[in-house]
Coordinates of C-alpha atoms in Angstrom, one line a residue:
M1 CA 23.9 -231.0 -12.8
E2 CA 26.1 -231.3 -10.0
N3 CA 25.9 -234.7 -7.7
N4 CA 22.7 -235.1 -10.0
R5 CA 20.9 -232.4 -7.5
P6 CA 18.0 -230.2 -8.5
L7 CA 18.6 -227.1 -9.4
W8 CA 16.9 -225.3 -6.0
H9 CA 19.5 -227.6 -3.4
L10 CA 22.1 -225.6 -5.3
E11 CA 20.6 -222.4 -4.6
Q12 CA 20.3 -223.5 -1.1
A13 CA 23.7 -224.6 -1.3
I14 CA 25.1 -221.5 -2.7
Y15 CA 22.6 -218.5 -1.3
K16 CA 21.2 -219.9 1.5
C17 CA 17.9 -219.9 0.4
D18 CA 16.3 -220.9 -3.3
H19 CA 13.8 -219.0 -6.0
A20 CA 10.7 -221.2 -4.4
S21 CA 11.6 -219.4 -1.0
I22 CA 12.1 -216.0 -2.7
G23 CA 9.0 -215.6 -4.5
A24 CA 6.7 -216.9 -1.7
F25 CA 8.4 -214.3 0.5
L26 CA 7.8 -211.6 -2.0
F27 CA 4.1 -212.8 -2.5
A28 CA 3.9 -213.1 1.0
M29 CA 5.1 -209.2 1.7
W30 CA 2.7 -208.0 -1.6
G31 CA -0.1 -209.6 0.1
L32 CA -1.1 -212.0 -2.2
P33 CA -3.4 -214.9 -0.6
E34 CA -1.8 -217.4 1.1
N35 CA -2.7 -220.4 -1.0
I36 CA -0.6 -218.8 -3.5
V37 CA 2.4 -218.0 -1.3
R38 CA 2.3 -222.0 -0.1
A39 CA 2.2 -223.2 -3.7
T40 CA 4.8 -220.8 -4.5
A41 CA 7.3 -222.0 -1.9
W42 CA 6.6 -225.6 -2.4
H43 CA 5.9 -226.0 -6.2
H44 CA 9.0 -228.3 -6.6
E45 CA 8.8 -230.7 -4.2
P46 CA 4.5 -230.6 -3.7
T47 CA 4.5 -234.3 -1.7
G48 CA 6.5 -232.3 0.8
F49 CA 3.2 -230.4 2.0
A50 CA 0.7 -232.8 4.0
T51 CA -2.4 -232.6 1.7
N52 CA -4.1 -235.0 -0.5
E53 CA -6.7 -232.7 -1.9
F54 CA -5.7 -231.1 -5.2
C55 CA -4.2 -228.0 -4.9
Y56 CA -2.3 -224.9 -5.9
I57 CA 0.2 -226.7 -5.4
T58 CA -0.2 -229.8 -7.8
L59 CA -1.2 -227.0 -10.6
L60 CA 1.8 -224.7 -10.1
H61 CA 3.9 -227.9 -10.0
F62 CA 2.2 -229.3 -13.0
A63 CA 2.7 -226.0 -14.7
S64 CA 6.3 -226.0 -13.9
C65 CA 6.5 -229.3 -15.4
A66 CA 4.2 -229.0 -18.4
A67 CA 6.2 -225.5 -19.1
H68 CA 9.6 -227.5 -19.7
V69 CA 7.9 -230.0 -22.3
K70 CA 5.8 -227.4 -24.3
F71 CA 8.6 -224.7 -24.9
E72 CA 11.5 -228.0 -25.0
V73 CA 13.5 -227.0 -22.2
P74 CA 15.5 -229.5 -20.6
F75 CA 14.0 -230.9 -17.2
C76 CA 16.9 -230.3 -14.3
Y77 CA 17.5 -233.2 -12.3
G78 CA 14.4 -233.4 -9.7
D79 CA 12.3 -231.7 -11.5
E80 CA 10.3 -233.7 -13.9
L81 CA 6.8 -234.4 -12.9
I82 CA 6.1 -236.2 -9.8
P83 CA 3.6 -239.6 -10.5
E84 CA 1.1 -238.6 -7.5
V85 CA 0.4 -235.1 -9.2
A86 CA 0.5 -236.3 -12.6
E87 CA -2.6 -238.9 -10.7
K88 CA -4.0 -235.7 -9.5
V89 CA -4.2 -233.3 -12.5
G90 CA -5.5 -236.3 -14.6
L91 CA -3.7 -235.6 -18.0
P92 CA -0.3 -236.9 -19.1
L93 CA 2.3 -234.4 -19.5
D94 CA 2.5 -235.0 -22.9
Y95 CA -0.5 -234.0 -23.9
V96 CA 0.4 -230.7 -22.8
K97 CA 2.9 -230.7 -26.8
E98 CA -0.5 -230.5 -28.3
L99 CA -1.8 -227.3 -26.7
D100 CA -1.6 -223.9 -28.7

């Protein structure tokens, strides 16, 4: 990863948008609920959205990280599980390896 920058930062630099923004835009256009749109937009940076609640953003960030672990896909720099999210979810990420 160039300069240890997260993938979505590189997407922003090259394309002036990222996959989270595009997904959120499409979900909004398709009429999905606002909480799903918001979760999609913020799933890489859940601590950037001002809430202390367990919410869809927290869950989607955890699920994204869990998919990396379960399917042994290497994390890009900056995609690792955020400790505050792990605490809110209440499950260690390694637990995902045991799921079928």
